Amino acid sequence: MRRSDLGEFEELVLLSVAVLTPSAYSVAVAEHLELQTGKTITTGAVHSALQRLEKKGYLESAMGEASKARGGRRKRLFTVTMLGSKMLHSVKDIRDNLWSSMGPQSLPNLSTN
Amino acid sequence: MKNTPPKWMDRIIEWICPDHLLEEVIGDLHERYLSSENPKAQFRANGRYFREVLYYARVTAFRRKNKSKPSTYFYTMLNHYLLTARRNLFRNKAFSFINVMGLALGITSFLLIMLWVNDERSIDNFHENQKNLYSLYVTKELQGEVTGNYYISEYEFYNDFANNPRTFADELKPVFPEIKYISSYATTYELPWGYPTTFRIGDVSHKLKGAIAGGDFFKMFSYDIIIGDGENALTEINSVVISEYMASLYFDSPQEAIGQTIRYENTRDLIIKAVFKNVDAKSSLKFDYLISWENLKDNTGVTSDNKWPTFIQLKENVNPIEFEKKLAKYHEPFYNENFGKLTLGIQPYGDRYLKSGFENGKPVKGRIEYVRIFSGVAVFILIIACINFTNLTTARSLKRAKEVGVRKVIGSTKSYLMGQFLGESIFLTTIATGLSLVAVNLVLPAFNAFTDKAMYLPFDSLKGWLFIFGLILTAGFLSGCYPALFLSSLKPSKVLKGLTRFTRSAQLLRKGLAVFQFSLSILLLIATLVVSKQTSYIKNANLGYDKENVIYVRVEGDLVEKYKIFKQALLTKPGIAMVDRSSEAPHDMGFEIAGPFIWEGMEEGRQMSFKPTSVGYDFLKMMNLEVVDGRGFDKNVPTDSAAFMINETALAEMGLESPLGKRISAWDKQGRIIGILKDYHTHSLHEPIKPLIVDVKEDLTFGIIMIKSLPGQTTTALRSLEEVSAEINPNYPLNYQFMDLEYAALYKNEQVISSLSNVFAVLAILISCLGLLGLAMFSAEQRIKEIGIRKVLGASVSSIIGLFSKDFIQLVGLSFIIAMPISLYLMQEWLASFAYRIALSWWIFALTGVLALLIAFGTVAYQTFKAAKTNPIDNLRVE
């Protein structure tokens, strides 16, 4: 599985969806990510990432309920697919492997005081 | 604080976002907007919202193709739309009829006018060397007066009546290396009007019209040579090139004609060198034969009045502007203060037909003005028709509002609805265009005969089809875009509850369009009235002479010697009232000569131009010319052969106190003034009356013989003329003209313009009234319940009509107020081209106003009357 199939932002969005399931939709994901990263994230960016992920098969979606805040419009709710789950797991495995095989002095020390 | 984001931002997102994503995206955006941490900071929230919206432009730009609608839907939808369109068309037969007929009428007018305009523009543009062909013109500046023309008479340059005519072709070609070919072209003028000349082989003789042309003529112009060496045919003396038609008059085939000898005017034998294809309507030069220019130089041959146009073909790489600058300097050395300053100029040859009128010495006027006017009229009429369509469709849209609502609820989007309604209007325009094409085809033969052209619908060219296709799209879009916009923007929530009234702006727009349309119609109507009044003024103007019952023939052949015998013989025949001669026809006085005129009491160095005319003794009586002072010529007074008469204009310009008995020397003749002629029109009424000097010469070798027939005996007189002519002048076939017809021919342009504008103004009014009728029908239908209630409460039919007509009358009144000053200005401009013209009297405008009001009132009142007459029970029962 090629690494390029999942961008960094996509990975974050995918993870957020997993965190927020069953009420993962673009606004919730955007807000969650803003909270986690401390950066401004537009729903548009999230929306396009969600669409890309869905197209790649990592997500699936269904229309959810309407709410007053949305002017009576429904939202699109996302859940991670089996494929998405596999992808996330494989990414995590690679990272875990890398972290665990790292020597104690390999990284510069961050706490400088 | 409002808790929704600004509407216009939503619009942007609606516009950029694919439909299938729209709901979730807007929902997201709105939710996000509301969840802004500080609800008071609306400005910041808006800014942030805007950034989010813009982000979607990026996201969706490459996402749009994702919208995958099954293609079978498309055809189902199309079918469905067609079905709806058809149902709507047939449900409201009256409206549909008005709509389609109005458009068809408009498009028919548009197509006819455009055909005419296109034909006018295409004249003289068929030559292969087109872009290098130019005609020479000359600008003359004399005593501050600037004139210009195509005719360059060389005595004006050299101040001598050359016995050996040199032409510009001879003069310029050696001097300017830029010139590839140059050719003079002279119609066989002896006098300024051309006349048919006689060609004879054996016993066969015919009169034909043609010209004398230089050796390069066929190298420059693309007239097709059927047989013979056309390119070199005109280089030798005594050679002639004839048309296929002319060949057919004398020979069985064009091949047979080559090398044959043909007798010209019974004076000279010419050898036929080539035969060309008949000159068609696309050429402004018309000729059945061309004689070699060498004959003119020979001077014993063909006669001419020394005035002729010259055409030039420049070499491929020559810059015409630079060349013209060089050319303009050519005559500086020949400057002569008696004859003024002359400057040569060139004009693209293709422009010569449309721009033959000179203004300040430049050829800029002429038929081009009519082409422009009619192009404008065509567009006007099309716009009127489109506005009709727009107005009617919008009015009717109330009826279709529910359809829109239902479609929207089912899930149709705005763009689909726009497409549907635009498609419908383009569909209707296509039907209307189809009808128009049929109509144009039907009236085209009559239109051709009337305008003297050979136009046809361009079904054979891609360009023609593209034009028609473009017309359908343009007209369909113009007339359909507002209704489509209006209908597709209706809100289902409102519409389904029942939309009964238009918004103010929609009403205003409809009224505005109606006013615009009616203003145009009134403008056309006023223009028509003025044009037809001016035309009839010209036709019936008191010319100062009597042109009725006068036939004239040219003095030629044996008539030169035997004029007196001819006259005597004719007078003994039945049907003839009088016979006399003149050097020129009174309606077409050619020469104007600033020649050597000297009169008693003339100031030193005075230059004055006259039109010299030589007549017979009975001329004044025959033409019913009035003598205001002194007396006319008298056969019994021997000195009258040397006497002169002048007209009032000449008298005024000469500034003589007591003219009678004053001596005049004109050319070779000296004599006294014996009488003053009351002014008569020497030309068409476009031109002012010119100073005239008249003497008696019964032995002129040229001119015309006029025969006045007894009233109602024209046929008898013609038979007598034929007999006498065959007897006395057997070598020349008789060729006669009717003076009143020739006079009318001077106004051919105006005649055509007048009749055309009559037709098109009526059409414009008709189309506008169709529109008004539609609006009135609609309004009556809309307010049918109101009418019912009013009737129940006791209103009379007439009071209801009054109430309903008021609105429309106001619209028409406003249109009139707008149209009046514009038409006043335009008509004054047009009339300025006539030296003698009608005054723009107030009643023309008043009449138009009343007429427009009456027509409008009639249209509306009839509709309302119909509605008001119905039994209120029928309309009030249902609710």
PDB file of N, CA and C in Angstrom, chain B residues 17-92:
ATOM      1  N   CYS B  17     -21.315  25.954  -6.284  1.00  0.00           N
ATOM      2  CA  CYS B  17     -21.342  24.599  -5.754  1.00  0.00           C
ATOM      3  C   CYS B  17     -22.211  23.690  -6.621  1.00  0.00           C
ATOM      4  N   PRO B  18     -21.743  22.484  -6.922  1.00  0.00           N
ATOM      5  CA  PRO B  18     -22.596  21.556  -7.672  1.00  0.00           C
ATOM      6  C   PRO B  18     -23.871  21.261  -6.883  1.00  0.00           C
ATOM      7  N   ASP B  19     -24.927  21.046  -7.624  1.00  0.00           N
ATOM      8  CA  ASP B  19     -26.241  20.931  -6.978  1.00  0.00           C
ATOM      9  C   ASP B  19     -26.322  19.806  -5.950  1.00  0.00           C
ATOM     10  N   HIS B  20     -25.683  18.681  -6.244  1.00  0.00           N
ATOM     11  CA  HIS B  20     -25.888  17.541  -5.356  1.00  0.00           C
ATOM     12  C   HIS B  20     -25.169  17.720  -4.023  1.00  0.00           C
ATOM     13  N   LEU B  21     -24.285  18.727  -3.982  1.00  0.00           N
ATOM     14  CA  LEU B  21     -23.585  18.961  -2.719  1.00  0.00           C
ATOM     15  C   LEU B  21     -24.140  20.160  -1.970  1.00  0.00           C
ATOM     16  N   LEU B  22     -25.048  20.887  -2.653  1.00  0.00           N
ATOM     17  CA  LEU B  22     -25.442  22.197  -2.163  1.00  0.00           C
ATOM     18  C   LEU B  22     -26.014  22.133  -0.751  1.00  0.00           C
ATOM     19  N   GLU B  23     -26.891  21.185  -0.520  1.00  0.00           N
ATOM     20  CA  GLU B  23     -27.604  21.150   0.750  1.00  0.00           C
ATOM     21  C   GLU B  23     -26.645  21.007   1.926  1.00  0.00           C
ATOM     22  N   GLU B  24     -25.778  19.980   1.838  1.00  0.00           N
ATOM     23  CA  GLU B  24     -24.888  19.742   2.973  1.00  0.00           C
ATOM     24  C   GLU B  24     -23.918  20.898   3.151  1.00  0.00           C
ATOM     25  N   VAL B  25     -23.436  21.442   2.030  1.00  0.00           N
ATOM     26  CA  VAL B  25     -22.439  22.496   2.131  1.00  0.00           C
ATOM     27  C   VAL B  25     -23.021  23.737   2.794  1.00  0.00           C
ATOM     28  N   ILE B  26     -24.178  24.158   2.322  1.00  0.00           N
ATOM     29  CA  ILE B  26     -24.779  25.347   2.923  1.00  0.00           C
ATOM     30  C   ILE B  26     -25.117  25.084   4.379  1.00  0.00           C
ATOM     31  N   GLY B  27     -25.608  23.887   4.634  1.00  0.00           N
ATOM     32  CA  GLY B  27     -25.907  23.526   6.021  1.00  0.00           C
ATOM     33  C   GLY B  27     -24.666  23.670   6.889  1.00  0.00           C
ATOM     34  N   ASP B  28     -23.578  23.101   6.410  1.00  0.00           N
ATOM     35  CA  ASP B  28     -22.310  23.191   7.139  1.00  0.00           C
ATOM     36  C   ASP B  28     -21.958  24.640   7.408  1.00  0.00           C
ATOM     37  N   LEU B  29     -22.014  25.410   6.355  1.00  0.00           N
ATOM     38  CA  LEU B  29     -21.573  26.800   6.461  1.00  0.00           C
ATOM     39  C   LEU B  29     -22.413  27.562   7.472  1.00  0.00           C
ATOM     40  N   HIS B  30     -23.711  27.356   7.386  1.00  0.00           N
ATOM     41  CA  HIS B  30     -24.597  28.083   8.298  1.00  0.00           C
ATOM     42  C   HIS B  30     -24.364  27.670   9.750  1.00  0.00           C
ATOM     43  N   GLU B  31     -24.186  26.376   9.931  1.00  0.00           N
ATOM     44  CA  GLU B  31     -23.972  25.892  11.286  1.00  0.00           C
ATOM     45  C   GLU B  31     -22.710  26.503  11.867  1.00  0.00           C
ATOM     46  N   ARG B  32     -21.709  26.500  11.042  1.00  0.00           N
ATOM     47  CA  ARG B  32     -20.418  27.024  11.430  1.00  0.00           C
ATOM     48  C   ARG B  32     -20.533  28.509  11.763  1.00  0.00           C
ATOM     49  N   TYR B  33     -21.312  29.203  10.953  1.00  0.00           N
ATOM     50  CA  TYR B  33     -21.497  30.632  11.154  1.00  0.00           C
ATOM     51  C   TYR B  33     -22.102  30.894  12.530  1.00  0.00           C
ATOM     52  N   LEU B  34     -23.090  30.080  12.847  1.00  0.00           N
ATOM     53  CA  LEU B  34     -23.792  30.277  14.114  1.00  0.00           C
ATOM     54  C   LEU B  34     -22.930  29.910  15.310  1.00  0.00           C
ATOM     55  N   SER B  35     -22.021  28.974  15.073  1.00  0.00           N
ATOM     56  CA  SER B  35     -21.232  28.504  16.201  1.00  0.00           C
ATOM     57  C   SER B  35     -20.035  29.406  16.478  1.00  0.00           C
ATOM     58  N   SER B  36     -19.962  30.535  15.751  1.00  0.00           N
ATOM     59  CA  SER B  36     -18.854  31.458  15.998  1.00  0.00           C
ATOM     60  C   SER B  36     -18.807  31.792  17.485  1.00  0.00           C
ATOM     61  N   GLU B  37     -17.570  31.831  18.005  1.00  0.00           N
ATOM     62  CA  GLU B  37     -17.412  31.950  19.457  1.00  0.00           C
ATOM     63  C   GLU B  37     -18.027  33.232  20.020  1.00  0.00           C
ATOM     64  N   ASN B  38     -17.893  34.330  19.258  1.00  0.00           N
ATOM     65  CA  ASN B  38     -18.441  35.584  19.776  1.00  0.00           C
ATOM     66  C   ASN B  38     -19.564  36.082  18.882  1.00  0.00           C
ATOM     67  N   PRO B  39     -20.812  35.868  19.268  1.00  0.00           N
ATOM     68  CA  PRO B  39     -21.940  36.210  18.397  1.00  0.00           C
ATOM     69  C   PRO B  39     -22.036  37.702  18.103  1.00  0.00           C
ATOM     70  N   LYS B  40     -21.399  38.558  18.901  1.00  0.00           N
ATOM     71  CA  LYS B  40     -21.522  39.990  18.674  1.00  0.00           C
ATOM     72  C   LYS B  40     -20.622  40.466  17.535  1.00  0.00           C
ATOM     73  N   ALA B  41     -19.532  39.688  17.307  1.00  0.00           N
ATOM     74  CA  ALA B  41     -18.564  40.153  16.315  1.00  0.00           C
ATOM     75  C   ALA B  41     -19.008  39.734  14.913  1.00  0.00           C
ATOM     76  N   GLN B  42     -20.076  40.394  14.473  1.00  0.00           N
ATOM     77  CA  GLN B  42     -20.639  39.948  13.201  1.00  0.00           C
ATOM     78  C   GLN B  42     -19.679  40.166  12.035  1.00  0.00           C
ATOM     79  N   PHE B  43     -18.948  41.262  12.123  1.00  0.00           N
ATOM     80  CA  PHE B  43     -18.053  41.582  11.027  1.00  0.00           C
ATOM     81  C   PHE B  43     -17.022  40.482  10.835  1.00  0.00           C
ATOM     82  N   ARG B  44     -16.457  40.063  11.981  1.00  0.00           N
ATOM     83  CA  ARG B  44     -15.449  39.011  11.888  1.00  0.00           C
ATOM     84  C   ARG B  44     -16.062  37.703  11.401  1.00  0.00           C
ATOM     85  N   ALA B  45     -17.256  37.450  11.891  1.00  0.00           N
ATOM     86  CA  ALA B  45     -17.928  36.223  11.475  1.00  0.00           C
ATOM     87  C   ALA B  45     -18.181  36.220   9.975  1.00  0.00           C
ATOM     88  N   ASN B  46     -18.608  37.373   9.499  1.00  0.00           N
ATOM     89  CA  ASN B  46     -18.856  37.482   8.056  1.00  0.00           C
ATOM     90  C   ASN B  46     -17.581  37.251   7.274  1.00  0.00           C
ATOM     91  N   GLY B  47     -16.499  37.849   7.742  1.00  0.00           N
ATOM     92  CA  GLY B  47     -15.224  37.696   7.066  1.00  0.00           C
ATOM     93  C   GLY B  47     -14.842  36.231   6.994  1.00  0.00           C
ATOM     94  N   ARG B  48     -15.006  35.573   8.123  1.00  0.00           N
ATOM     95  CA  ARG B  48     -14.630  34.186   8.178  1.00  0.00           C
ATOM     96  C   ARG B  48     -15.523  33.339   7.258  1.00  0.00           C
ATOM     97  N   TYR B  49     -16.786  33.713   7.277  1.00  0.00           N
ATOM     98  CA  TYR B  49     -17.746  33.010   6.430  1.00  0.00           C
ATOM     99  C   TYR B  49     -17.357  33.145   4.973  1.00  0.00           C
ATOM    100  N   PHE B  50     -16.975  34.370   4.636  1.00  0.00           N
ATOM    101  CA  PHE B  50     -16.618  34.650   3.252  1.00  0.00           C
ATOM    102  C   PHE B  50     -15.413  33.808   2.830  1.00  0.00           C
ATOM    103  N   ARG B  51     -14.424  33.706   3.750  1.00  0.00           N
ATOM    104  CA  ARG B  51     -13.244  32.891   3.442  1.00  0.00           C
ATOM    105  C   ARG B  51     -13.656  31.442   3.201  1.00  0.00           C
ATOM    106  N   GLU B  52     -14.571  30.997   4.019  1.00  0.00           N
ATOM    107  CA  GLU B  52     -15.018  29.614   3.862  1.00  0.00           C
ATOM    108  C   GLU B  52     -15.708  29.407   2.529  1.00  0.00           C
ATOM    109  N   VAL B  53     -16.537  30.395   2.208  1.00  0.00           N
ATOM    110  CA  VAL B  53     -17.266  30.306   0.929  1.00  0.00           C
ATOM    111  C   VAL B  53     -16.281  30.237  -0.219  1.00  0.00           C
ATOM    112  N   LEU B  54     -15.294  31.140  -0.162  1.00  0.00           N
ATOM    113  CA  LEU B  54     -14.334  31.179  -1.260  1.00  0.00           C
ATOM    114  C   LEU B  54     -13.584  29.869  -1.392  1.00  0.00           C
ATOM    115  N   TYR B  55     -13.384  29.230  -0.261  1.00  0.00           N
ATOM    116  CA  TYR B  55     -12.650  27.980  -0.312  1.00  0.00           C
ATOM    117  C   TYR B  55     -13.340  26.971  -1.231  1.00  0.00           C
ATOM    118  N   TYR B  56     -14.643  27.058  -1.237  1.00  0.00           N
ATOM    119  CA  TYR B  56     -15.392  26.104  -2.064  1.00  0.00           C
ATOM    120  C   TYR B  56     -15.177  26.308  -3.548  1.00  0.00           C
ATOM    121  N   ALA B  57     -14.858  27.542  -3.895  1.00  0.00           N
ATOM    122  CA  ALA B  57     -14.575  27.781  -5.296  1.00  0.00           C
ATOM    123  C   ALA B  57     -13.410  26.898  -5.704  1.00  0.00           C
ATOM    124  N   ARG B  58     -12.445  26.774  -4.775  1.00  0.00           N
ATOM    125  CA  ARG B  58     -11.282  25.960  -5.040  1.00  0.00           C
ATOM    126  C   ARG B  58     -11.667  24.485  -5.069  1.00  0.00           C
ATOM    127  N   VAL B  59     -12.459  24.121  -4.090  1.00  0.00           N
ATOM    128  CA  VAL B  59     -12.816  22.719  -3.961  1.00  0.00           C
ATOM    129  C   VAL B  59     -13.635  22.232  -5.142  1.00  0.00           C
ATOM    130  N   THR B  60     -14.627  23.061  -5.526  1.00  0.00           N
ATOM    131  CA  THR B  60     -15.600  22.550  -6.490  1.00  0.00           C
ATOM    132  C   THR B  60     -15.169  22.754  -7.922  1.00  0.00           C
ATOM    133  N   ALA B  61     -14.161  23.591  -8.123  1.00  0.00           N
ATOM    134  CA  ALA B  61     -13.772  23.879  -9.500  1.00  0.00           C
ATOM    135  C   ALA B  61     -13.446  22.600 -10.247  1.00  0.00           C
ATOM    136  N   PHE B  62     -12.764  21.704  -9.563  1.00  0.00           N
ATOM    137  CA  PHE B  62     -12.378  20.486 -10.280  1.00  0.00           C
ATOM    138  C   PHE B  62     -13.272  19.308  -9.890  1.00  0.00           C
ATOM    139  N   ARG B  63     -14.306  19.614  -9.149  1.00  0.00           N
ATOM    140  CA  ARG B  63     -15.150  18.560  -8.655  1.00  0.00           C
ATOM    141  C   ARG B  63     -16.445  18.428  -9.458  1.00  0.00           C
ATOM    142  N   ARG B  64     -16.676  19.463 -10.294  1.00  0.00           N
ATOM    143  CA  ARG B  64     -17.978  19.565 -10.924  1.00  0.00           C
ATOM    144  C   ARG B  64     -18.316  18.357 -11.767  1.00  0.00           C
ATOM    145  N   LYS B  65     -17.307  17.825 -12.433  1.00  0.00           N
ATOM    146  CA  LYS B  65     -17.580  16.719 -13.353  1.00  0.00           C
ATOM    147  C   LYS B  65     -18.087  15.483 -12.608  1.00  0.00           C
ATOM    148  N   ASN B  66     -17.947  15.556 -11.314  1.00  0.00           N
ATOM    149  CA  ASN B  66     -18.393  14.454 -10.485  1.00  0.00           C
ATOM    150  C   ASN B  66     -19.901  14.243 -10.529  1.00  0.00           C
ATOM    151  N   LYS B  67     -20.576  15.317 -10.950  1.00  0.00           N
ATOM    152  CA  LYS B  67     -22.033  15.254 -10.951  1.00  0.00           C
ATOM    153  C   LYS B  67     -22.473  14.267 -12.016  1.00  0.00           C
ATOM    154  N   SER B  68     -22.789  13.105 -11.653  1.00  0.00           N
ATOM    155  CA  SER B  68     -23.131  12.124 -12.667  1.00  0.00           C
ATOM    156  C   SER B  68     -24.630  11.886 -12.662  1.00  0.00           C
ATOM    157  N   LYS B  69     -25.252  12.489 -13.677  1.00  0.00           N
ATOM    158  CA  LYS B  69     -26.690  12.226 -13.843  1.00  0.00           C
ATOM    159  C   LYS B  69     -26.815  11.150 -14.905  1.00  0.00           C
ATOM    160  N   PRO B  70     -27.617  10.161 -14.667  1.00  0.00           N
ATOM    161  CA  PRO B  70     -27.796   9.163 -15.712  1.00  0.00           C
ATOM    162  C   PRO B  70     -28.304   9.846 -16.982  1.00  0.00           C
ATOM    163  N   SER B  71     -27.725   9.479 -18.121  1.00  0.00           N
ATOM    164  CA  SER B  71     -28.021  10.249 -19.315  1.00  0.00           C
ATOM    165  C   SER B  71     -29.438  10.022 -19.811  1.00  0.00           C
ATOM    166  N   THR B  72     -30.042   8.891 -19.458  1.00  0.00           N
ATOM    167  CA  THR B  72     -31.409   8.675 -19.926  1.00  0.00           C
ATOM    168  C   THR B  72     -32.353   9.720 -19.318  1.00  0.00           C
ATOM    169  N   TYR B  73     -31.988  10.185 -18.117  1.00  0.00           N
ATOM    170  CA  TYR B  73     -32.782  11.247 -17.496  1.00  0.00           C
ATOM    171  C   TYR B  73     -32.924  12.424 -18.426  1.00  0.00           C
ATOM    172  N   PHE B  74     -31.780  12.716 -19.045  1.00  0.00           N
ATOM    173  CA  PHE B  74     -31.731  13.904 -19.879  1.00  0.00           C
ATOM    174  C   PHE B  74     -32.790  13.850 -20.970  1.00  0.00           C
ATOM    175  N   TYR B  75     -32.863  12.676 -21.619  1.00  0.00           N
ATOM    176  CA  TYR B  75     -33.823  12.575 -22.709  1.00  0.00           C
ATOM    177  C   TYR B  75     -35.255  12.549 -22.189  1.00  0.00           C
ATOM    178  N   THR B  76     -35.429  11.901 -21.058  1.00  0.00           N
ATOM    179  CA  THR B  76     -36.766  11.895 -20.461  1.00  0.00           C
ATOM    180  C   THR B  76     -37.191  13.331 -20.167  1.00  0.00           C
ATOM    181  N   MET B  77     -36.245  14.070 -19.566  1.00  0.00           N
ATOM    182  CA  MET B  77     -36.540  15.452 -19.236  1.00  0.00           C
ATOM    183  C   MET B  77     -36.876  16.253 -20.486  1.00  0.00           C
ATOM    184  N   LEU B  78     -36.034  16.072 -21.514  1.00  0.00           N
ATOM    185  CA  LEU B  78     -36.231  16.838 -22.741  1.00  0.00           C
ATOM    186  C   LEU B  78     -37.619  16.552 -23.305  1.00  0.00           C
ATOM    187  N   ASN B  79     -37.944  15.260 -23.332  1.00  0.00           N
ATOM    188  CA  ASN B  79     -39.260  14.863 -23.798  1.00  0.00           C
ATOM    189  C   ASN B  79     -40.350  15.554 -22.995  1.00  0.00           C
ATOM    190  N   HIS B  80     -40.108  15.545 -21.715  1.00  0.00           N
ATOM    191  CA  HIS B  80     -41.077  16.118 -20.808  1.00  0.00           C
ATOM    192  C   HIS B  80     -41.237  17.620 -21.062  1.00  0.00           C
ATOM    193  N   TYR B  81     -40.094  18.277 -21.253  1.00  0.00           N
ATOM    194  CA  TYR B  81     -40.150  19.720 -21.528  1.00  0.00           C
ATOM    195  C   TYR B  81     -40.909  20.008 -22.806  1.00  0.00           C
ATOM    196  N   LEU B  82     -40.610  19.203 -23.822  1.00  0.00           N
ATOM    197  CA  LEU B  82     -41.292  19.402 -25.103  1.00  0.00           C
ATOM    198  C   LEU B  82     -42.794  19.233 -24.931  1.00  0.00           C
ATOM    199  N   LEU B  83     -43.147  18.230 -24.137  1.00  0.00           N
ATOM    200  CA  LEU B  83     -44.566  17.968 -23.884  1.00  0.00           C
ATOM    201  C   LEU B  83     -45.204  19.182 -23.211  1.00  0.00           C
ATOM    202  N   THR B  84     -44.522  19.681 -22.161  1.00  0.00           N
ATOM    203  CA  THR B  84     -45.042  20.835 -21.438  1.00  0.00           C
ATOM    204  C   THR B  84     -45.168  22.039 -22.375  1.00  0.00           C
ATOM    205  N   ALA B  85     -44.123  22.232 -23.185  1.00  0.00           N
ATOM    206  CA  ALA B  85     -44.133  23.362 -24.104  1.00  0.00           C
ATOM    207  C   ALA B  85     -45.317  23.258 -25.046  1.00  0.00           C
ATOM    208  N   ARG B  86     -45.543  22.031 -25.546  1.00  0.00           N
ATOM    209  CA  ARG B  86     -46.632  21.860 -26.500  1.00  0.00           C
ATOM    210  C   ARG B  86     -47.981  22.114 -25.823  1.00  0.00           C
ATOM    211  N   ARG B  87     -48.118  21.579 -24.624  1.00  0.00           N
ATOM    212  CA  ARG B  87     -49.381  21.779 -23.910  1.00  0.00           C
ATOM    213  C   ARG B  87     -49.652  23.251 -23.685  1.00  0.00           C
ATOM    214  N   ASN B  88     -48.589  23.946 -23.262  1.00  0.00           N
ATOM    215  CA  ASN B  88     -48.761  25.374 -22.996  1.00  0.00           C
ATOM    216  C   ASN B  88     -49.126  26.146 -24.248  1.00  0.00           C
ATOM    217  N   LEU B  89     -48.471  25.721 -25.345  1.00  0.00           N
ATOM    218  CA  LEU B  89     -48.708  26.387 -26.618  1.00  0.00           C
ATOM    219  C   LEU B  89     -50.166  26.244 -27.017  1.00  0.00           C
ATOM    220  N   PHE B  90     -50.709  25.038 -26.812  1.00  0.00           N
ATOM    221  CA  PHE B  90     -52.064  24.803 -27.296  1.00  0.00           C
ATOM    222  C   PHE B  90     -53.133  25.205 -26.293  1.00  0.00           C
ATOM    223  N   ARG B  91     -52.760  25.234 -25.019  1.00  0.00           N
ATOM    224  CA  ARG B  91     -53.762  25.596 -24.025  1.00  0.00           C
ATOM    225  C   ARG B  91     -54.186  27.045 -24.208  1.00  0.00           C
ATOM    226  N   ASN B  92     -53.175  27.914 -24.489  1.00  0.00           N
ATOM    227  CA  ASN B  92     -53.494  29.331 -24.672  1.00  0.00           C
ATOM    228  C   ASN B  92     -53.334  29.691 -26.136  1.00  0.00           C
TER     229      ASN B  92
END
